[in-house]
């Protein structure tokens, strides 16, 4: 073990206590008594998905051949076989030793027993956490997004290094653990949780929950939030995203009640006895989606598996998604950095627009139903936008509440690069359709809290952000601009960047004076 870290307390002896609380059978748990440290807060969850702006009107265009368009890769629907579930109890997750990761990266290990018909899950979770804050910690703070829904999250087991942890507070999305002994700088500890999820109906604006034909598990587990002069857990807002993530390693073992259920995940499946195991290194989130109705089309870019999960009535669009995703990974892998994950899942769901998670993105059903057979469609524009978030959010993290432009503006501008490279005849269309139509204005460095209305916020952060990046590129030139993006991605890979970091790296790649551009688009001094 590296010097300066405390040894992990073994979880031996915990099994009987753990498993009694985590059996797959999920009776309705009663509200905790007032004498417990557990507090379940009922809220009306606000929409927290990224509201990617787009024009809602259906497009019409006749597909025509173009010498600038690359041919679609072969796509073959493939069935996904899952193991038959058994009645055996959930295992106790050990410290995750199977992931070869940087020594101080937080590691999450899960066993998830998903009852698809009952829309419930029993979860065992172990978190191996390293204190890299540089100071002793008397508490840990976890985000628990499912607790924003009433009667959704029921905590049964909570331990630290094998001993019950009784001093904690759960209020809305915030779980504070009061440690029995301070955790010294450089030391590690293992937090184990057992809990049940009773999934809510999925709102149209969100991704978490169930539809009649689909279950989506997004932000479904407690995770330790970043520490930066205090724990970073912002309050939800009416639009935009409020969560901030450190990069972590994930091992997720899933057992499904119905062998006909197909699971889409943030990582490729691999057998693990009666479980299906998914492993993701250096991700910020891990998402799952399940349905008995999915069809699958797939392709590869190098060794990266790309899968499109769609519903049978959307065959043409479901196949087209594979083409768009293959093109996106091919381009961004050269322009920005190598794709950071082993696979990419693109999943159809009921949603106003799109939403990104590491290794998995959701796209709106209406994008599929309105698909016109060409790249002049929201299926392609929003699709490649959400895929670009695998670099700008996934690989390079940021504070999505206070500095959302760092992932959103870069992802919108990535759309511009996508059309410039693959569909140059549509470049003017893209600018007019995605940006100019909305006449964007406002400061690019607007937060979700001071953006005013949804329209003003997205105009400033997303669309004026694209205008800023285009002016910046024109000023410094393509060679410096793309060298800067590659250096920025390399320096902050699996880290979090700020606006100051962005401009510090930029100034190392150009001697051009860009101060007037910055002053015109930004309210801060950079």
Coordinates of C-alpha atoms in Angstrom, one line a residue:
X1 CA 0.0 0.0 0.0
X2 CA 1.4 3.5 -0.8
X3 CA 2.9 5.2 2.2
X4 CA 0.8 7.7 4.2
X5 CA -2.4 5.8 3.8
X6 CA -4.3 3.9 6.5
X7 CA -5.0 0.3 5.9
X8 CA -8.5 -0.6 4.8
X9 CA -10.6 -2.2 7.5
X10 CA -11.8 -5.6 6.2
X11 CA -15.5 -6.1 5.6
X12 CA -15.4 -9.6 7.1
X13 CA -18.0 -10.2 9.7
X14 CA -20.4 -7.7 8.1
X15 CA -22.1 -10.2 5.8
X16 CA -24.9 -11.3 8.0
X17 CA -25.8 -7.7 8.9
X18 CA -25.4 -6.5 5.4
X19 CA -27.3 -9.3 3.6
X20 CA -30.2 -9.2 6.0
X21 CA -30.8 -5.6 4.9
X22 CA -30.2 -6.1 1.2
X23 CA -32.2 -9.0 0.1
X24 CA -33.7 -8.6 -3.4
X25 CA -37.2 -8.7 -2.0
X26 CA -38.3 -5.1 -1.6
X27 CA -41.3 -4.6 0.7
X28 CA -42.5 -1.1 1.0
X29 CA -40.2 0.4 3.7
X30 CA -42.0 2.5 6.3
X31 CA -40.8 6.0 7.0
X32 CA -38.0 6.0 9.7
X33 CA -38.9 6.8 13.2
X34 CA -38.1 10.2 14.7
X35 CA -35.4 8.6 16.8
X36 CA -33.3 7.6 13.8
X37 CA -30.6 9.7 12.2
X38 CA -32.2 9.1 8.8
X39 CA -34.3 11.9 7.4
X40 CA -36.3 11.4 4.3
X41 CA -37.4 14.7 2.7
X42 CA -40.2 14.9 0.2
X43 CA -39.6 17.3 -2.6
X44 CA -41.0 18.1 -6.0
X45 CA -37.9 17.4 -8.1
X46 CA -37.1 20.1 -10.6
X47 CA -35.9 19.4 -14.1
X48 CA -32.2 19.0 -14.0
X49 CA -31.3 17.7 -17.4
X50 CA -29.3 19.9 -19.7
X51 CA -31.9 21.9 -21.8
X52 CA -30.1 21.7 -25.1
X53 CA -31.6 24.4 -27.2
X54 CA -32.9 23.4 -30.6
X55 CA -35.6 24.3 -33.1
X56 CA -38.6 22.1 -32.5
X57 CA -40.2 22.4 -36.0
X58 CA -39.8 19.2 -38.1
X59 CA -37.4 19.5 -40.9
X60 CA -38.0 18.4 -44.4
X61 CA -35.2 17.5 -46.8
X62 CA -34.7 15.0 -49.6
X63 CA -31.8 12.7 -49.0
X64 CA -29.2 13.2 -51.7
X65 CA -25.8 11.8 -52.3
X66 CA -22.9 14.0 -51.6
X67 CA -19.2 13.4 -52.4
X68 CA -18.3 15.0 -49.0
X69 CA -20.4 12.6 -46.9
X70 CA -18.6 9.5 -45.7
X71 CA -20.5 6.2 -46.3
X72 CA -22.4 4.7 -43.4
X73 CA -20.6 1.9 -41.5
X74 CA -22.2 -1.5 -41.5
X75 CA -24.7 -1.9 -38.7
X76 CA -26.0 -5.2 -37.5
X77 CA -28.7 -5.6 -34.8
X78 CA -27.5 -7.9 -32.1
X79 CA -29.4 -9.4 -29.3
X80 CA -28.2 -9.0 -25.7
X81 CA -28.5 -12.0 -23.5
X82 CA -28.6 -11.6 -19.7
X83 CA -28.2 -14.3 -17.1
X84 CA -31.4 -15.8 -15.5
X85 CA -31.8 -14.2 -12.1
X86 CA -31.8 -16.4 -9.0
X87 CA -33.0 -15.9 -5.4
X88 CA -29.6 -15.7 -3.9
X89 CA -28.9 -12.6 -1.8
X90 CA -26.7 -9.7 -2.8
X91 CA -23.0 -10.1 -2.2
X92 CA -21.1 -7.8 0.0
X93 CA -19.0 -5.6 -2.3
X94 CA -15.3 -5.8 -1.4
X95 CA -12.9 -2.9 -1.9
X96 CA -12.7 -2.7 -5.7
X97 CA -9.3 -4.2 -6.3
X98 CA -10.1 -5.3 -9.9
X99 CA -9.7 -1.8 -11.4
X100 CA -6.3 -0.7 -12.3
X101 CA -6.6 3.0 -11.5
X102 CA -4.6 5.9 -10.2
X103 CA -3.8 5.3 -6.6
X104 CA -6.0 8.0 -5.2
X105 CA -9.1 7.8 -7.4
X106 CA -12.3 7.0 -5.6
X107 CA -13.6 3.6 -6.4
X108 CA -17.3 2.5 -6.4
X109 CA -18.4 -1.1 -6.4
X110 CA -22.1 -2.1 -6.8
X111 CA -24.3 -5.1 -6.8
X112 CA -27.7 -4.1 -8.2
X113 CA -30.7 -6.5 -8.2
X114 CA -33.2 -4.9 -10.6
X115 CA -36.8 -6.1 -10.4
X116 CA -37.9 -4.7 -13.8
X117 CA -41.6 -5.6 -13.4
X118 CA -41.8 -4.0 -9.9
X119 CA -39.6 -1.1 -10.9
X120 CA -37.5 -1.5 -7.8
X121 CA -33.8 -2.2 -7.1
X122 CA -31.9 -3.5 -4.1
X123 CA -28.3 -2.1 -4.1
X124 CA -25.2 -2.9 -2.2
X125 CA -22.5 -0.2 -2.6
X126 CA -18.9 0.1 -1.4
X127 CA -16.9 3.4 -1.8
X128 CA -13.2 3.3 -1.4
X129 CA -12.3 7.0 -0.7
X130 CA -8.9 8.6 -0.5
X131 CA -8.5 11.9 1.3
X132 CA -6.7 14.1 -1.2
X133 CA -7.9 17.4 0.2
X134 CA -4.7 18.1 2.0
X135 CA -6.4 18.3 5.4
X136 CA -8.0 16.1 8.0
X137 CA -11.8 15.5 7.4
X138 CA -14.3 15.1 10.2
X139 CA -17.2 14.4 7.8
X140 CA -17.9 13.3 4.2
X141 CA -20.7 14.7 2.1
X142 CA -22.5 12.5 -0.5
X143 CA -25.1 13.6 -3.1
X144 CA -28.2 11.3 -3.0
X145 CA -30.3 12.5 -5.9
X146 CA -33.0 9.7 -5.6
X147 CA -33.9 11.3 -2.2
X148 CA -35.4 14.2 -4.0
X149 CA -38.3 12.0 -4.9
X150 CA -40.7 10.9 -2.1
X151 CA -40.7 7.2 -1.2
X152 CA -37.9 6.4 -3.5
X153 CA -34.6 6.0 -1.5
X154 CA -34.6 3.7 1.6
X155 CA -31.2 3.4 3.4
X156 CA -30.8 0.1 5.3
X157 CA -27.1 -0.2 6.0
X158 CA -24.3 2.3 6.5
X159 CA -20.8 1.4 7.7
X160 CA -17.3 2.8 7.8
X161 CA -14.5 0.3 7.5
X162 CA -16.8 -2.5 8.7
X163 CA -18.3 -0.8 11.7
X164 CA -21.8 0.7 11.8
X165 CA -21.9 4.4 11.2
X166 CA -24.7 5.9 13.2
X167 CA -24.0 9.6 13.1
X168 CA -25.3 11.0 9.8
X169 CA -27.9 13.3 8.4
X170 CA -29.9 12.9 5.2
X171 CA -31.7 16.0 4.0
X172 CA -33.0 16.3 0.5
X173 CA -30.1 15.5 -1.8
X174 CA -27.4 15.9 0.9
X175 CA -26.1 13.0 3.0
X176 CA -23.5 14.1 5.6
X177 CA -21.5 11.3 7.4
X178 CA -20.0 12.3 10.7
X179 CA -16.9 10.2 11.0
X180 CA -16.1 8.4 14.3
X181 CA -12.4 9.5 13.9
X182 CA -11.1 12.2 11.6
X183 CA -9.7 11.0 8.3
X184 CA -6.1 12.3 8.0
X185 CA -4.9 13.8 4.7
X186 CA -3.6 11.0 2.5
X187 CA -5.6 8.3 4.3
X188 CA -8.3 6.1 2.9
X189 CA -11.6 4.7 4.2
X190 CA -14.3 2.4 2.9
X191 CA -18.0 3.5 3.2
X192 CA -20.5 0.7 2.6
X193 CA -24.2 1.3 2.0
X194 CA -27.2 -0.9 1.4
X195 CA -30.4 0.6 0.1
X196 CA -33.6 0.0 -1.8
X197 CA -34.9 2.1 -4.7
X198 CA -38.6 2.3 -5.5
X199 CA -38.4 4.1 -8.8
X200 CA -40.7 7.0 -9.6
X201 CA -42.5 7.6 -12.9
X202 CA -40.1 9.4 -15.2
X203 CA -41.0 13.1 -15.8
X204 CA -40.9 14.3 -19.4
X205 CA -38.1 16.7 -18.5
X206 CA -35.9 14.2 -16.7
X207 CA -34.3 10.9 -17.2
X208 CA -34.5 9.1 -13.9
X209 CA -37.4 6.7 -13.3
X210 CA -39.7 4.5 -15.3
X211 CA -41.9 4.6 -18.3
X212 CA -44.3 1.8 -19.3
X213 CA -41.6 0.4 -21.6
X214 CA -38.3 1.5 -20.0
X215 CA -36.4 2.1 -16.8
X216 CA -33.6 4.6 -16.6
X217 CA -31.1 4.7 -13.7
X218 CA -29.4 8.0 -13.8
X219 CA -27.7 9.7 -10.7
X220 CA -29.2 6.7 -8.9
X221 CA -26.5 6.1 -6.3
X222 CA -25.0 8.1 -3.4
X223 CA -21.6 9.5 -4.4
X224 CA -19.0 11.6 -2.6
X225 CA -18.9 15.2 -4.0
X226 CA -15.7 17.1 -4.6
X227 CA -14.0 19.1 -1.8
X228 CA -12.7 22.6 -2.7
X229 CA -12.6 24.8 0.4
X230 CA -15.6 22.9 1.5
X231 CA -17.9 20.2 0.0
X232 CA -19.2 21.2 -3.4
X233 CA -22.9 20.3 -3.6
X234 CA -25.0 23.1 -5.2
X235 CA -28.7 23.4 -4.9
X236 CA -30.9 22.2 -7.8
X237 CA -32.2 24.9 -10.2
X238 CA -35.2 25.1 -12.6
X239 CA -32.9 24.5 -15.6
X240 CA -29.3 23.4 -16.2
X241 CA -27.3 21.0 -14.1
X242 CA -26.1 21.5 -10.5
X243 CA -24.0 18.5 -9.7
X244 CA -20.2 18.5 -9.8
X245 CA -18.2 15.2 -10.1
X246 CA -14.7 14.0 -9.5
X247 CA -13.5 11.2 -11.8
X248 CA -13.9 7.8 -10.3
X249 CA -13.6 4.1 -11.1
X250 CA -16.8 2.0 -11.3
X251 CA -17.6 -1.7 -11.1
X252 CA -21.3 -2.3 -11.4
X253 CA -22.7 -5.8 -11.2
X254 CA -26.3 -6.1 -12.3
X255 CA -28.9 -8.9 -12.0
X256 CA -32.2 -8.5 -13.7
X257 CA -35.5 -10.2 -12.7
X258 CA -36.6 -10.7 -16.3
X259 CA -34.3 -12.5 -18.8
X260 CA -36.0 -10.7 -21.7
X261 CA -34.8 -7.3 -20.4
X262 CA -32.0 -5.7 -22.4
X263 CA -29.7 -3.3 -20.5
X264 CA -27.8 -0.4 -22.0
X265 CA -24.9 0.9 -19.8
X266 CA -22.0 3.2 -19.5
X267 CA -19.6 0.3 -20.1
X268 CA -19.6 -2.9 -22.1
X269 CA -21.1 -6.0 -20.4
X270 CA -19.0 -9.0 -19.2
X271 CA -20.1 -12.2 -17.5
X272 CA -19.6 -12.5 -13.7
X273 CA -21.4 -15.6 -12.7
X274 CA -25.1 -14.9 -12.3
X275 CA -24.3 -11.2 -12.6
X276 CA -23.5 -9.0 -15.6
X277 CA -20.5 -6.8 -14.7
X278 CA -19.7 -3.4 -16.2
X279 CA -16.4 -1.6 -15.5
X280 CA -15.6 2.0 -16.2
X281 CA -12.4 3.8 -15.4
X282 CA -12.1 7.5 -14.9
X283 CA -15.8 8.3 -15.4
X284 CA -17.9 10.9 -13.5
X285 CA -21.2 9.1 -13.7
X286 CA -22.5 5.6 -14.4
X287 CA -25.9 5.2 -16.1
X288 CA -28.1 2.2 -16.9
X289 CA -31.2 1.9 -19.0
X290 CA -33.4 -1.2 -19.4
X291 CA -36.2 -2.3 -21.6
X292 CA -37.8 -5.4 -23.1
X293 CA -38.3 -3.7 -26.4
X294 CA -34.9 -2.4 -27.4
X295 CA -33.4 -3.1 -30.8
X296 CA -29.7 -2.7 -31.1
X297 CA -27.5 -1.5 -34.0
X298 CA -23.8 -1.4 -33.5
X299 CA -20.4 -0.4 -35.0
X300 CA -16.9 0.1 -33.8
X301 CA -14.3 2.8 -34.0
X302 CA -10.9 1.1 -33.4
X303 CA -11.7 -1.0 -30.3
X304 CA -14.6 1.2 -29.1
X305 CA -18.0 -0.5 -29.2
X306 CA -20.8 1.8 -30.3
X307 CA -24.4 0.7 -29.7
X308 CA -27.7 2.4 -30.6
X309 CA -30.6 1.3 -28.5
X310 CA -33.9 2.2 -30.1
X311 CA -37.5 1.0 -30.4
X312 CA -38.7 -1.1 -33.3
X313 CA -40.8 1.6 -35.0
X314 CA -37.7 3.8 -35.4
X315 CA -35.5 1.4 -37.4
X316 CA -34.2 4.0 -39.9
X317 CA -33.3 6.6 -37.2
X318 CA -31.9 3.9 -34.9
X319 CA -29.5 2.8 -37.6
X320 CA -28.6 6.4 -38.5
X321 CA -27.6 7.1 -34.9
X322 CA -24.8 4.5 -35.4
X323 CA -23.5 6.4 -38.4
X324 CA -23.6 9.8 -36.5
X325 CA -21.9 8.3 -33.4
X326 CA -19.2 6.6 -35.5
X327 CA -18.4 9.9 -37.3
X328 CA -18.4 11.8 -34.0
X329 CA -16.0 9.5 -32.2
X330 CA -13.7 9.4 -35.3
X331 CA -13.5 13.2 -35.5
X332 CA -13.4 14.2 -31.8
X333 CA -10.9 11.5 -31.1
X334 CA -8.5 13.3 -33.5
X335 CA -9.4 16.9 -32.8
X336 CA -9.6 16.7 -29.0
X337 CA -8.2 13.5 -27.4
X338 CA -8.7 9.7 -27.7
X339 CA -12.2 8.7 -26.7
X340 CA -11.9 8.0 -22.9
X341 CA -14.2 5.0 -22.5
X342 CA -14.4 1.4 -23.9
X343 CA -17.9 1.9 -25.3
X344 CA -20.7 4.3 -26.1
X345 CA -24.4 3.7 -25.8
X346 CA -26.9 6.0 -27.5
X347 CA -30.4 5.4 -26.0
X348 CA -33.8 6.5 -27.2
X349 CA -36.2 7.8 -24.5
X350 CA -39.0 10.3 -23.9
X351 CA -37.2 13.6 -23.3
X352 CA -37.4 17.2 -24.6
X353 CA -33.9 17.0 -26.0
X354 CA -30.8 15.1 -25.0
X355 CA -28.7 14.2 -21.9
X356 CA -25.2 13.1 -21.4
X357 CA -23.6 10.6 -19.0
X358 CA -20.2 8.9 -19.3
X359 CA -20.3 6.3 -22.0
X360 CA -24.1 6.7 -22.5
X361 CA -26.3 9.4 -23.9
X362 CA -30.0 9.8 -24.2
X363 CA -31.8 11.3 -27.2
X364 CA -35.4 12.4 -27.5
X365 CA -38.0 10.0 -29.1
X366 CA -39.2 12.9 -31.2
X367 CA -35.8 13.2 -32.8
X368 CA -36.2 9.6 -34.0
X369 CA -39.8 10.0 -35.2
X370 CA -39.0 13.3 -37.0
X371 CA -35.8 12.0 -38.6
X372 CA -35.8 12.9 -42.3
X373 CA -33.0 10.7 -43.5
X374 CA -30.3 13.4 -43.6
X375 CA -27.9 15.1 -41.3
X376 CA -30.1 18.2 -41.4
X377 CA -31.9 16.9 -38.4
X378 CA -32.0 17.2 -34.6
X379 CA -31.1 13.6 -34.4
X380 CA -27.6 14.5 -35.7
X381 CA -27.2 18.0 -34.2
X382 CA -28.2 17.1 -30.7
X383 CA -26.8 13.6 -31.0
X384 CA -23.3 14.8 -31.8
X385 CA -23.6 17.5 -29.1
X386 CA -24.3 14.9 -26.4
X387 CA -21.5 12.7 -27.7
X388 CA -19.1 15.7 -27.5
X389 CA -19.9 15.8 -23.8
X390 CA -17.8 12.7 -23.5
X391 CA -14.9 15.0 -23.8
X392 CA -16.4 18.2 -22.4
X393 CA -17.9 17.0 -19.1
X394 CA -16.6 13.4 -19.1
X395 CA -12.9 13.6 -19.8
X396 CA -12.5 17.3 -18.8
X397 CA -14.8 18.1 -15.9
X398 CA -16.1 21.5 -14.6
X399 CA -18.5 23.0 -12.2
X400 CA -21.7 22.6 -14.2
X401 CA -23.7 25.0 -12.1
X402 CA -21.3 27.9 -11.8
X403 CA -19.3 27.6 -15.1
X404 CA -21.6 25.6 -17.4
X405 CA -20.1 27.2 -20.5
X406 CA -17.0 25.1 -20.2
X407 CA -18.9 22.0 -21.3
X408 CA -21.9 23.4 -23.1
X409 CA -20.3 26.0 -25.3
X410 CA -17.6 23.5 -26.3
X411 CA -20.2 20.9 -27.1
X412 CA -22.2 23.2 -29.3
X413 CA -19.1 24.3 -31.1
X414 CA -18.2 20.6 -31.6
X415 CA -21.4 20.3 -33.6
X416 CA -20.0 23.0 -35.9
X417 CA -16.8 21.0 -36.3
X418 CA -18.9 17.9 -37.1
X419 CA -20.8 19.6 -39.9
X420 CA -17.7 21.4 -41.2
X421 CA -15.8 18.2 -41.6
X422 CA -18.5 15.7 -42.6
X423 CA -21.2 17.8 -44.2
X424 CA -19.7 21.1 -45.3
X425 CA -22.6 21.8 -47.6
X426 CA -24.7 22.1 -44.4
X427 CA -22.4 24.4 -42.5
X428 CA -24.4 27.6 -43.2
X429 CA -27.6 25.7 -42.4
X430 CA -26.2 24.6 -39.1
X431 CA -25.3 28.2 -38.1
X432 CA -28.7 29.5 -39.0
X433 CA -30.6 26.6 -37.6
X434 CA -28.8 26.1 -34.3
X435 CA -27.4 29.6 -33.5
X436 CA -28.4 32.6 -35.5
X437 CA -32.2 31.7 -35.4
X438 CA -32.2 32.5 -31.7
X439 CA -30.2 35.8 -32.0
X440 CA -28.1 34.9 -29.0
X441 CA -26.6 37.5 -26.6
X442 CA -25.4 37.6 -23.0
X443 CA -22.3 36.8 -21.1
X444 CA -20.9 33.3 -21.8
X445 CA -19.7 32.9 -18.2
X446 CA -23.3 33.0 -16.9
X447 CA -24.2 30.5 -14.2
X448 CA -27.4 28.5 -14.0
X449 CA -28.4 30.8 -11.1
X450 CA -28.0 34.2 -12.7
X451 CA -29.1 33.3 -16.2
X452 CA -32.6 34.7 -15.8
X453 CA -35.0 32.7 -18.1
X454 CA -34.2 29.4 -19.8
X455 CA -34.0 31.2 -23.1
X456 CA -31.6 33.9 -21.9
X457 CA -29.4 31.4 -20.2
X458 CA -29.1 29.0 -23.2
X459 CA -28.6 32.0 -25.5
X460 CA -25.7 33.2 -23.5
X461 CA -24.0 30.0 -22.4
X462 CA -24.6 27.6 -25.3
X463 CA -25.1 29.8 -28.4
X464 CA -23.1 32.9 -27.6
X465 CA -20.5 30.5 -26.3
X466 CA -20.3 29.0 -29.8
X467 CA -20.0 32.6 -31.3
X468 CA -17.1 33.3 -28.9
X469 CA -15.3 30.1 -29.8
X470 CA -15.7 30.8 -33.5
X471 CA -14.3 34.3 -33.1
X472 CA -11.4 33.0 -31.0
X473 CA -10.6 30.4 -33.6
X474 CA -10.6 33.0 -36.4
X475 CA -8.3 35.2 -34.3
X476 CA -5.6 32.7 -33.3
X477 CA -5.9 30.4 -36.4
X478 CA -6.7 26.8 -36.8
X479 CA -3.3 25.4 -35.9
X480 CA -3.1 27.2 -32.6
X481 CA -6.8 26.7 -31.8
X482 CA -6.7 22.9 -32.2
X483 CA -3.3 22.6 -30.5
X484 CA -4.8 24.5 -27.6
X485 CA -7.9 22.2 -27.4
X486 CA -5.7 19.1 -27.4
X487 CA -3.4 20.5 -24.7
X488 CA -6.4 21.6 -22.6
X489 CA -7.9 18.1 -22.9
X490 CA -4.6 16.4 -22.0
X491 CA -3.8 18.6 -19.0
X492 CA -7.2 18.3 -17.4
X493 CA -8.1 14.7 -18.4
X494 CA -10.0 13.2 -15.5
X495 CA -9.6 16.5 -13.6
X496 CA -11.8 19.6 -13.3
X497 CA -11.0 22.8 -15.1
X498 CA -12.1 26.4 -14.5
X499 CA -12.5 29.3 -16.8
X500 CA -9.1 30.6 -15.5
X501 CA -7.5 27.2 -16.5
X502 CA -9.1 27.5 -20.0
X503 CA -7.5 30.8 -20.7
X504 CA -4.2 30.0 -19.0
X505 CA -3.7 27.1 -21.4
X506 CA -5.0 29.2 -24.4
X507 CA -2.4 32.0 -23.8
X508 CA 0.4 29.4 -24.0
X509 CA -0.6 28.6 -27.5
X510 CA -0.9 32.0 -29.1
X511 CA 0.6 35.4 -29.0
X512 CA -2.4 37.0 -30.6
X513 CA -4.2 39.6 -28.5
X514 CA -7.6 38.2 -27.7
X515 CA -8.5 40.6 -24.9
X516 CA -11.2 42.5 -26.8
X517 CA -12.9 39.2 -27.6
X518 CA -12.8 38.1 -24.0
X519 CA -14.2 41.5 -22.8
X520 CA -17.0 41.3 -25.2
X521 CA -18.2 37.8 -24.3
X522 CA -17.3 37.5 -20.6
X523 CA -18.2 39.5 -17.5
X524 CA -15.2 38.1 -15.5
X525 CA -11.6 39.1 -15.7
X526 CA -9.5 36.4 -17.4

